[in-house]
DNA sequence: ATAGTATAATTGTCCGACAAATGGACAGGT
DNA sequence: ACCTGTCCATTTGTCGGACAATTATACTAT
């Protein structure tokens, strides 16, 4: 005989939250629309304002609604890449993902991304990329600056591919890379220079729309990180640090 | 002169939430630990229980705490891949990412993942993979079954790589692929058969630890999806449907 | 020990209340 | 016209208390 399904009781705040979320996902509520005041929502759903507020906290945490800086009304938003990426990074870190797993993944996905960027980069994207490269070249004194520059370079490359899924896919990895690099970069002195060189080669390849060269140089670039970790004496099988909280 | 930073007022419920989240992220609170009752938390933080509850809703929505089925206490959890992937998929869909962007991304990352799997798959992983392949071969009558089988195959391949970052990276893509495939698969009759064949070739390559063949066949496999979309007459530049809500 | 029962603890939800901040209307000064 | 200051109705953030329903726990009888 078939066992019975456990009957599940959904608390009110959750049902309210999913009801509102559904309206956002099916575009009945569109980005920028502001939600009705809490008292009004409470009337419409026929629940207490406290219940509405708990539901709103859920939606807020999912970045489906946001309170604009110092304003009162809740506004419908589309969760941005970086918001969500933080969650993914958190999750990976809590699962004790290792440094090795992070750079292995980068070794796998970054070269094809660079190749794609070489094929599809338009003038504006190349301009952005150039800016990122020269920003790194100019400012990489502190570990934080250097690491942020590295991440921004990867972001610019992915953006140059013209495919909006790629930046979002790689973003969690970048957060973890940043967390790991901040520990490593000061212990591997030659790293900063090698990074600048590799960035310039990748940039040149993309400017020339040379997919093969872009893939190759990006490959070298990410393999350099592996080397950096090895040189710096960090145990690559230790878990990555959790990305800084927002 | 430098403009002033907007002074930001963090409401109490948010500060409580981040305080608890910090304890989870730094492992002071570990997975499986149960949180103190709400009244006790209210005392400790010296705020009202309502405030605590709003904070808990935030954490619950971030999957950092969960209340187990039919139980009362809140338990600390590590957010699982699939929970978070739903968010990422949601976000991408809300940003009107197109079908084309999804399969382009799959074309980029799946072949290297397959190659990696061929290099690192152990016996257990191969067994899982075999099971996934034969499950698809046995059950692909309804569109839902077929599509679920496709996604599970990709999951098994990524799992076989032994790198826990890869499954999580591809999961959001799979959710979107599933949402898009459910529309397409019934309009492209030969698709189901071609999928089975490609799966078997990828499986064979991984069993033989032949990275090159694995990459090649996985490449063919994902390019088949592109063809399927083109044949089915779906506009590949139309936005992907939002993944089904949980 | 097992099953059954009484009791305490805890959650989900409601009600009512109030200070503080915001948005908007309106008036006054330049 | 533009900037400033003032007043007022809204709305949020937070509090306190309350209660039914459910779960955990101690206790009892078999």
Coordinates of C-alpha atoms (C1' of nucleotides) in Angstrom, one line a residue:
Chain A
X1 CA 0.0 0.0 0.0
X2 CA 1.1 3.5 -0.5
X3 CA 2.1 5.4 2.5
X4 CA 0.4 8.7 3.3
X5 CA 2.0 11.9 2.4
X6 CA 2.7 14.0 5.5
X7 CA 0.1 16.7 5.5
X8 CA 1.9 20.0 5.5
X9 CA 0.7 23.0 7.3
X10 CA 1.9 26.2 5.6
X11 CA 2.0 29.0 8.1
X12 CA 0.2 32.2 7.0
X13 CA 3.3 34.3 6.6
X14 CA 4.6 31.8 4.1
X15 CA 1.5 31.7 2.1
X16 CA 1.4 35.4 2.0
X17 CA 5.0 35.5 0.9
X18 CA 4.5 33.0 -1.9
X19 CA 1.4 34.8 -3.1
X20 CA 3.2 38.0 -3.5
X21 CA 6.2 36.3 -5.0
X22 CA 4.0 34.7 -7.6
X23 CA 2.7 38.1 -8.6
X24 CA 6.2 39.3 -9.1
X25 CA 7.4 36.3 -11.0
X26 CA 4.4 36.4 -13.4
X27 CA 5.0 40.2 -13.9
X28 CA 1.7 41.3 -12.5
X29 CA 3.9 43.3 -10.2
X30 CA 6.7 44.8 -12.2
X31 CA 10.0 46.1 -11.2
X32 CA 9.8 49.5 -9.6
X33 CA 6.2 49.1 -8.6
X34 CA 5.7 49.9 -5.0
X35 CA 3.8 47.6 -2.7
X36 CA 0.7 48.8 -0.9
X37 CA 1.2 49.8 2.7
X38 CA 1.3 47.1 5.3
X39 CA -2.1 47.9 6.7
X40 CA -3.6 47.6 3.3
X41 CA -2.0 44.3 2.6
X42 CA -3.2 43.1 5.9
X43 CA -6.7 44.0 5.0
X44 CA -6.5 42.4 1.5
X45 CA -5.0 39.1 2.8
X46 CA -7.3 39.3 5.9
X47 CA -4.4 38.7 8.3
X48 CA -2.7 40.7 10.9
X49 CA -0.1 43.2 10.1
X50 CA 2.5 41.2 12.0
X51 CA 1.9 38.3 9.6
X52 CA 2.4 40.6 6.6
X53 CA 5.6 41.9 8.0
X54 CA 7.0 38.5 8.5
X55 CA 6.1 37.7 4.9
X56 CA 7.8 40.9 3.7
X57 CA 11.0 40.0 5.5
X58 CA 11.0 36.8 3.5
X59 CA 10.6 38.6 0.3
X60 CA 13.1 41.2 1.3
X61 CA 15.6 38.5 2.0
X62 CA 15.0 37.0 -1.4
X63 CA 15.6 40.4 -2.9
X64 CA 12.2 40.4 -4.6
X65 CA 11.4 43.6 -2.7
X66 CA 13.7 46.3 -1.4
X67 CA 13.4 49.4 0.7
X68 CA 15.2 52.1 -1.1
X69 CA 17.8 54.0 0.8
X70 CA 16.1 55.9 3.6
X71 CA 12.7 55.6 2.0
X72 CA 9.6 54.2 3.3
X73 CA 7.8 52.3 0.6
X74 CA 8.8 48.8 -0.4
X75 CA 9.6 48.5 -4.0
X76 CA 9.5 45.5 -6.3
X77 CA 13.0 44.6 -7.6
X78 CA 14.6 42.0 -9.7
X79 CA 17.3 40.4 -7.6
X80 CA 20.6 41.4 -9.0
X81 CA 23.4 39.0 -9.8
X82 CA 25.7 40.1 -7.0
X83 CA 23.0 39.9 -4.3
X84 CA 22.3 36.3 -5.1
X85 CA 25.9 35.4 -5.8
X86 CA 26.6 36.2 -2.2
X87 CA 24.2 33.5 -1.1
X88 CA 25.7 30.9 -3.4
X89 CA 29.2 31.8 -2.2
X90 CA 28.0 31.5 1.4
X91 CA 26.5 28.1 0.7
X92 CA 29.6 26.8 -1.0
X93 CA 31.8 28.0 1.9
X94 CA 29.5 26.4 4.4
X95 CA 29.9 23.1 2.6
X96 CA 33.6 23.3 3.1
X97 CA 34.4 23.6 -0.6
X98 CA 38.2 23.7 -1.0
X99 CA 40.5 26.2 -2.6
X100 CA 41.4 23.6 -5.1
X101 CA 37.8 23.1 -6.2
X102 CA 37.4 26.8 -6.8
X103 CA 40.4 27.2 -9.0
X104 CA 39.7 23.9 -10.8
X105 CA 36.4 25.3 -11.7
X106 CA 37.9 28.6 -12.8
X107 CA 40.3 26.6 -15.0
X108 CA 37.4 24.9 -16.6
X109 CA 35.1 27.8 -17.3
X110 CA 37.2 30.9 -17.7
X111 CA 39.1 29.9 -20.9
X112 CA 35.9 29.2 -22.9
X113 CA 34.4 32.4 -21.5
X114 CA 37.4 34.4 -22.8
X115 CA 37.0 32.7 -26.2
X116 CA 33.4 33.7 -26.3
X117 CA 34.3 37.2 -25.4
X118 CA 36.8 37.4 -28.2
X119 CA 34.1 36.4 -30.6
X120 CA 31.4 38.7 -29.5
X121 CA 33.0 41.7 -27.8
X122 CA 31.8 45.0 -29.1
X123 CA 33.5 48.4 -28.9
X124 CA 31.9 49.4 -25.7
X125 CA 32.7 46.1 -24.0
X126 CA 36.3 46.3 -25.1
X127 CA 36.5 49.8 -23.7
X128 CA 35.2 48.5 -20.3
X129 CA 37.8 45.8 -20.4
X130 CA 40.6 48.2 -21.2
X131 CA 39.5 50.3 -18.3
X132 CA 39.5 47.3 -15.9
X133 CA 43.0 46.3 -17.1
X134 CA 44.5 49.8 -16.6
X135 CA 42.7 50.1 -13.3
X136 CA 44.5 47.0 -12.1
X137 CA 47.8 48.2 -13.5
X138 CA 47.5 51.5 -11.7
X139 CA 46.2 50.3 -8.4
X140 CA 47.3 47.1 -6.9
X141 CA 49.2 48.2 -3.9
X142 CA 47.0 46.8 -1.1
X143 CA 45.9 43.2 -1.2
X144 CA 42.3 44.4 -1.3
X145 CA 42.8 46.6 -4.3
X146 CA 44.7 44.0 -6.2
X147 CA 42.1 41.3 -5.5
X148 CA 39.2 43.5 -6.4
X149 CA 41.0 44.4 -9.6
X150 CA 41.4 40.7 -10.5
X151 CA 37.7 40.0 -9.9
X152 CA 36.7 43.1 -12.0
X153 CA 38.8 41.9 -14.9
X154 CA 37.0 38.6 -14.9
X155 CA 33.7 40.4 -14.7
X156 CA 34.6 42.6 -17.7
X157 CA 35.6 39.6 -19.7
X158 CA 32.4 37.8 -19.0
X159 CA 30.4 40.9 -19.7
X160 CA 32.2 41.2 -23.1
X161 CA 30.7 37.9 -24.1
X162 CA 27.4 39.6 -24.4
X163 CA 25.8 36.6 -22.6
X164 CA 24.2 37.7 -19.4
X165 CA 24.2 34.2 -18.0
X166 CA 27.9 34.0 -17.9
X167 CA 28.6 36.8 -15.4
X168 CA 26.0 35.5 -13.1
X169 CA 27.4 31.9 -13.3
X170 CA 30.9 33.0 -12.5
X171 CA 30.1 35.6 -9.8
X172 CA 29.9 33.1 -6.9
X173 CA 33.3 31.8 -7.9
X174 CA 34.7 35.2 -8.0
X175 CA 33.5 35.9 -4.5
X176 CA 35.2 32.8 -3.3
X177 CA 38.3 33.5 -5.3
X178 CA 38.5 37.0 -3.7
X179 CA 38.2 35.5 -0.2
X180 CA 40.9 33.1 -0.9
X181 CA 43.2 35.5 -2.8
X182 CA 43.2 38.0 0.0
X183 CA 45.0 35.5 2.1
X184 CA 47.3 34.3 -0.7
X185 CA 48.4 37.4 -2.6
X186 CA 50.8 38.8 -0.1
X187 CA 52.6 35.6 0.3
X188 CA 53.3 35.2 -3.4
X189 CA 55.3 38.2 -4.4
X190 CA 55.6 37.7 -8.1
X191 CA 51.8 37.2 -8.4
X192 CA 50.9 40.8 -8.9
X193 CA 53.2 41.3 -11.9
X194 CA 52.2 38.1 -13.6
X195 CA 48.6 39.0 -13.3
X196 CA 49.1 42.3 -15.0
X197 CA 50.9 40.6 -17.9
X198 CA 48.3 38.0 -18.4
X199 CA 45.5 40.5 -18.3
X200 CA 47.2 42.5 -21.1
X201 CA 47.6 39.4 -23.2
X202 CA 43.9 38.4 -22.8
X203 CA 42.9 42.0 -23.5
X204 CA 45.0 42.0 -26.7
X205 CA 43.5 38.7 -27.9
X206 CA 40.0 39.9 -27.3
X207 CA 40.7 43.2 -29.1
X208 CA 42.0 41.2 -32.0
X209 CA 38.9 38.9 -31.8
X210 CA 41.3 36.0 -31.6
X211 CA 39.4 33.3 -29.7
X212 CA 42.2 30.8 -29.6
X213 CA 44.7 33.2 -28.1
X214 CA 42.1 34.5 -25.6
X215 CA 41.4 31.0 -24.5
X216 CA 45.1 30.2 -24.2
X217 CA 46.1 33.3 -22.2
X218 CA 43.1 33.0 -20.0
X219 CA 44.2 29.5 -19.3
X220 CA 47.6 30.6 -18.3
X221 CA 46.2 33.3 -16.2
X222 CA 44.0 31.0 -14.1
X223 CA 46.8 28.4 -13.8
X224 CA 48.9 31.2 -12.4
X225 CA 46.6 31.3 -9.5
X226 CA 47.1 27.7 -8.8
X227 CA 50.8 28.3 -8.8
X228 CA 50.3 31.2 -6.5
X229 CA 48.5 29.1 -4.0
X230 CA 51.1 26.4 -4.1
X231 CA 54.0 28.8 -3.7
X232 CA 52.3 30.6 -0.9
X233 CA 52.2 27.5 1.1
X234 CA 48.4 27.5 1.6
X235 CA 46.9 24.1 1.8
X236 CA 44.8 24.0 -1.3
X237 CA 42.6 21.4 0.3
X238 CA 41.6 23.6 3.1
X239 CA 38.2 25.1 2.9
X240 CA 37.8 28.5 1.3
X241 CA 37.1 31.3 3.7
X242 CA 33.5 32.5 3.7
X243 CA 33.1 35.6 1.5
X244 CA 32.8 38.9 3.5
X245 CA 29.3 39.6 4.6
X246 CA 27.6 42.5 3.1
Chain B
X1 CA 35.4 67.7 -1.8
X2 CA 34.2 64.2 -1.1
X3 CA 30.5 63.8 -0.9
X4 CA 29.1 62.4 2.3
X5 CA 28.1 58.7 2.6
X6 CA 24.4 58.4 3.2
X7 CA 24.1 57.4 6.8
X8 CA 22.3 54.1 6.9
X9 CA 19.9 53.1 9.6
X10 CA 19.7 49.4 10.0
X11 CA 16.4 48.3 11.5
X12 CA 16.6 46.0 14.5
X13 CA 15.3 42.9 12.7
X14 CA 18.1 43.2 10.2
X15 CA 20.8 43.6 12.8
X16 CA 19.4 40.6 14.7
X17 CA 19.4 38.6 11.5
X18 CA 23.0 39.4 10.6
X19 CA 24.1 38.8 14.1
X20 CA 22.7 35.3 14.0
X21 CA 23.9 34.7 10.5
X22 CA 27.4 35.7 11.5
X23 CA 27.3 33.0 14.2
X24 CA 26.3 30.4 11.7
X25 CA 28.9 31.5 9.1
X26 CA 31.8 31.4 11.6
X27 CA 30.6 28.0 12.8
X28 CA 29.8 29.1 16.3
X29 CA 26.4 27.7 15.5
X30 CA 26.8 24.5 13.6
X31 CA 24.6 22.5 11.4
X32 CA 21.9 20.7 13.3
X33 CA 22.1 22.9 16.3
X34 CA 18.8 24.2 17.3
X35 CA 18.2 27.8 18.1
X36 CA 17.0 29.0 21.4
X37 CA 13.2 29.6 21.7
X38 CA 12.0 33.0 20.4
X39 CA 11.3 34.3 23.9
X40 CA 14.8 33.6 25.0
X41 CA 16.3 35.2 21.9
X42 CA 14.2 38.2 22.5
X43 CA 15.7 38.5 26.0
X44 CA 19.2 38.0 24.8
X45 CA 19.0 40.6 22.1
X46 CA 16.8 42.8 24.4
X47 CA 14.2 43.3 21.7
X48 CA 10.6 42.2 21.3
X49 CA 9.6 38.8 20.1
X50 CA 8.1 40.3 17.0
X51 CA 11.4 41.6 16.0
X52 CA 13.0 38.3 16.6
X53 CA 10.4 36.6 14.4
X54 CA 11.0 39.0 11.5
X55 CA 14.7 38.2 11.8
X56 CA 14.0 34.5 11.8
X57 CA 11.9 34.9 8.6
X58 CA 15.0 36.5 6.9
X59 CA 17.2 33.6 8.0
X60 CA 14.6 31.1 7.0
X61 CA 14.4 32.6 3.6
X62 CA 18.1 32.4 3.3
X63 CA 18.0 28.7 4.3
X64 CA 20.3 29.3 7.1
X65 CA 17.7 28.0 9.5
X66 CA 14.8 25.6 8.9
X67 CA 12.1 24.2 10.9
X68 CA 11.9 20.5 10.3
X69 CA 8.8 19.0 9.0
X70 CA 6.2 18.9 11.8
X71 CA 8.6 20.0 14.4
X72 CA 8.7 23.1 16.4
X73 CA 12.3 24.1 16.9
X74 CA 14.3 26.0 14.4
X75 CA 17.4 24.2 13.3
X76 CA 20.6 25.6 11.8
X77 CA 21.2 24.3 8.3
X78 CA 23.6 24.8 5.5
X79 CA 21.7 26.0 2.5
X80 CA 21.7 23.2 -0.1
X81 CA 22.6 23.7 -3.7
X82 CA 19.1 23.2 -5.1
X83 CA 17.6 25.7 -2.7
X84 CA 19.8 28.5 -3.8
X85 CA 19.9 27.5 -7.4
X86 CA 16.2 28.2 -7.5
X87 CA 16.9 31.8 -6.5
X88 CA 19.5 32.2 -9.2
X89 CA 17.2 30.8 -11.8
X90 CA 14.5 33.1 -10.6
X91 CA 16.7 36.0 -10.9
X92 CA 18.0 35.1 -14.4
X93 CA 14.4 34.6 -15.6
X94 CA 13.4 38.0 -14.2
X95 CA 16.2 39.5 -16.1
X96 CA 14.7 38.2 -19.3
X97 CA 17.6 36.0 -20.1
X98 CA 16.9 34.3 -23.4
X99 CA 16.9 30.6 -24.4
X100 CA 19.9 31.3 -26.6
X101 CA 21.9 32.6 -23.7
X102 CA 21.1 29.5 -21.7
X103 CA 22.2 27.0 -24.2
X104 CA 25.2 29.0 -25.2
X105 CA 26.3 28.8 -21.6
X106 CA 25.7 25.1 -21.5
X107 CA 27.7 24.7 -24.7
X108 CA 30.6 26.5 -23.0
X109 CA 30.7 24.7 -19.7
X110 CA 29.3 21.3 -20.1
X111 CA 32.0 19.8 -22.4
X112 CA 34.8 20.7 -20.0
X113 CA 32.8 19.4 -17.1
X114 CA 32.4 16.1 -19.0
X115 CA 36.1 15.9 -19.6
X116 CA 36.8 16.5 -16.0
X117 CA 34.4 13.8 -15.1
X118 CA 36.2 11.4 -17.4
X119 CA 39.4 12.1 -15.6
X120 CA 38.1 11.8 -12.1
X121 CA 35.1 9.6 -12.0
X122 CA 35.3 6.8 -9.5
X123 CA 33.3 3.6 -9.5
X124 CA 30.5 4.9 -7.4
X125 CA 30.1 8.0 -9.5
X126 CA 30.0 5.9 -12.7
X127 CA 27.4 3.7 -11.1
X128 CA 25.2 6.7 -10.4
X129 CA 25.8 7.9 -14.0
X130 CA 24.8 4.6 -15.4
X131 CA 21.7 4.6 -13.3
X132 CA 20.7 8.1 -14.6
X133 CA 21.2 7.0 -18.2
X134 CA 19.1 3.9 -17.9
X135 CA 16.5 5.8 -16.0
X136 CA 16.2 8.1 -18.9
X137 CA 16.2 5.3 -21.4
X138 CA 13.4 3.6 -19.4
X139 CA 11.2 6.5 -18.7
X140 CA 10.9 9.4 -21.1
X141 CA 7.3 9.2 -22.1
X142 CA 5.9 12.4 -20.6
X143 CA 7.7 15.6 -21.3
X144 CA 8.2 16.1 -17.6
X145 CA 9.9 12.7 -17.1
X146 CA 12.1 13.2 -20.1
X147 CA 13.2 16.7 -19.1
X148 CA 13.8 15.6 -15.5
X149 CA 15.9 12.7 -16.9
X150 CA 18.0 15.1 -19.0
X151 CA 18.7 17.3 -16.0
X152 CA 19.6 14.4 -13.8
X153 CA 22.1 13.2 -16.4
X154 CA 23.9 16.5 -16.3
X155 CA 23.8 16.4 -12.5
X156 CA 25.4 12.9 -12.5
X157 CA 28.1 14.0 -14.9
X158 CA 29.0 17.0 -12.8
X159 CA 28.9 15.0 -9.6
X160 CA 31.3 12.5 -11.2
X161 CA 33.9 15.2 -11.6
X162 CA 34.4 15.0 -7.8
X163 CA 34.3 18.8 -7.7
X164 CA 31.4 20.0 -5.6
X165 CA 31.5 23.5 -7.1
X166 CA 30.6 22.3 -10.5
X167 CA 27.2 20.9 -9.7
X168 CA 26.3 24.1 -7.9
X169 CA 27.5 26.2 -10.7
X170 CA 25.4 24.4 -13.3
X171 CA 22.3 23.9 -11.3
X172 CA 20.7 27.2 -12.1
X173 CA 21.3 26.6 -15.7
X174 CA 19.6 23.2 -15.4
X175 CA 16.5 24.7 -13.9
X176 CA 16.2 27.1 -16.8
X177 CA 16.9 24.4 -19.3
X178 CA 14.2 22.3 -17.7
X179 CA 11.7 25.2 -17.9
X180 CA 12.6 25.8 -21.6
X181 CA 12.8 22.1 -22.6
X182 CA 9.3 21.4 -21.3
X183 CA 8.0 23.6 -23.9
X184 CA 10.3 22.4 -26.7
X185 CA 10.6 18.7 -26.3
X186 CA 7.1 17.8 -27.6
X187 CA 7.6 19.8 -30.7
X188 CA 10.9 18.2 -31.7
X189 CA 10.0 14.5 -32.2
X190 CA 13.5 13.1 -32.8
X191 CA 14.9 14.8 -29.7
X192 CA 14.2 12.1 -27.2
X193 CA 16.0 9.4 -29.2
X194 CA 19.0 11.6 -29.9
X195 CA 19.3 12.4 -26.3
X196 CA 19.5 8.8 -25.3
X197 CA 22.2 8.1 -27.8
X198 CA 24.3 11.0 -26.8
X199 CA 23.9 10.1 -23.1
X200 CA 25.2 6.6 -23.8
X201 CA 28.2 7.9 -25.7
X202 CA 29.1 10.3 -22.9
X203 CA 28.7 7.5 -20.4
X204 CA 30.9 5.2 -22.4
X205 CA 33.6 7.9 -22.7
X206 CA 33.6 8.5 -19.0
X207 CA 33.7 4.8 -18.2
X208 CA 36.8 4.6 -20.4
X209 CA 38.2 7.7 -18.7
X210 CA 38.6 9.2 -22.2
X211 CA 38.4 12.9 -21.6
X212 CA 38.6 13.9 -25.2
X213 CA 35.7 11.7 -26.3
X214 CA 33.7 12.8 -23.3
X215 CA 34.2 16.4 -24.2
X216 CA 33.3 15.8 -27.8
X217 CA 30.1 13.8 -27.2
X218 CA 28.9 16.2 -24.5
X219 CA 29.5 19.0 -27.1
X220 CA 27.3 17.1 -29.6
X221 CA 24.7 16.5 -26.9
X222 CA 24.3 20.2 -26.0
X223 CA 24.4 21.3 -29.6
X224 CA 21.5 18.9 -30.1
X225 CA 19.4 21.1 -27.8
X226 CA 20.2 24.1 -29.9
X227 CA 18.9 22.2 -32.9
X228 CA 15.9 21.1 -31.0
X229 CA 15.0 24.7 -30.2
X230 CA 15.5 25.7 -33.8
X231 CA 13.4 22.9 -35.2
X232 CA 10.6 23.4 -32.8
X233 CA 10.1 26.9 -34.0
X234 CA 10.6 28.5 -30.6
X235 CA 12.1 31.9 -30.8
X236 CA 15.5 31.4 -29.2
X237 CA 15.7 35.1 -28.3
X238 CA 12.5 34.9 -26.3
X239 CA 13.0 35.0 -22.5
X240 CA 13.2 31.6 -20.7
X241 CA 10.2 30.8 -18.7
X242 CA 10.6 31.2 -14.9
X243 CA 11.5 27.9 -13.3
X244 CA 8.5 26.4 -11.5
X245 CA 8.1 27.6 -8.0
X246 CA 8.7 25.2 -5.2
Chain C
dA1 C1' 9.3 -1.4 28.7
dT2 C1' 4.8 0.4 26.5
dA3 C1' 0.9 2.9 26.2
dG4 C1' -1.7 6.6 27.9
dT5 C1' -2.3 11.0 30.2
dA6 C1' -1.5 15.4 32.3
dT7 C1' 1.6 19.5 32.2
dA8 C1' 4.7 22.8 30.5
dA9 C1' 6.9 25.0 26.7
dT10 C1' 6.7 27.0 22.2
dT11 C1' 4.9 28.6 18.0
dG12 C1' 1.5 31.1 15.0
dT13 C1' -1.5 34.6 15.1
dC14 C1' -4.0 38.4 16.7
dC15 C1' -4.9 43.1 18.9
dG16 C1' -3.7 47.6 20.2
dA17 C1' -0.3 51.2 20.9
dC18 C1' 3.2 54.8 20.0
dA19 C1' 7.6 57.2 18.6
dA20 C1' 10.1 58.4 14.6
dA21 C1' 10.6 59.1 9.9
dT22 C1' 8.8 60.2 5.4
dG23 C1' 6.0 62.6 1.7
dG24 C1' 3.5 66.2 0.5
dA25 C1' 1.1 70.5 0.8
dC26 C1' 1.7 75.1 1.8
dA27 C1' 3.7 79.6 3.0
dG28 C1' 7.5 82.8 3.1
dG29 C1' 11.9 84.7 1.7
dT30 C1' 15.4 85.7 -1.9
Chain D
dA1 C1' 11.1 80.8 -10.3
dC2 C1' 13.9 78.6 -6.6
dC3 C1' 15.2 77.5 -2.1
dT4 C1' 13.7 77.1 3.0
dG5 C1' 11.0 76.2 6.7
dT6 C1' 6.6 74.4 8.8
dC7 C1' 2.6 71.5 9.5
dC8 C1' 0.1 67.3 8.9
dA9 C1' -1.4 62.8 7.5
dT10 C1' 0.9 58.2 6.5
dT11 C1' 3.6 54.6 7.2
dT12 C1' 7.1 52.0 9.3
dG13 C1' 9.7 49.9 13.3
dT14 C1' 9.0 48.4 17.6
dC15 C1' 6.8 47.3 21.7
dG16 C1' 3.6 44.9 25.1
dG17 C1' 0.3 41.5 26.0
dA18 C1' -2.8 37.8 24.7
dC19 C1' -4.5 33.1 23.3
dA20 C1' -5.4 28.7 20.7
dA21 C1' -3.1 24.8 18.8
dT22 C1' 0.7 22.0 18.8
dT23 C1' 4.7 19.7 20.5
dA24 C1' 7.8 18.1 24.1
dT25 C1' 8.3 16.2 28.6
dA26 C1' 7.3 14.2 33.0
dC27 C1' 4.5 11.0 35.1
dT28 C1' 1.4 7.1 35.6
dA29 C1' -0.7 2.8 34.9
dT30 C1' -0.6 -1.5 32.6

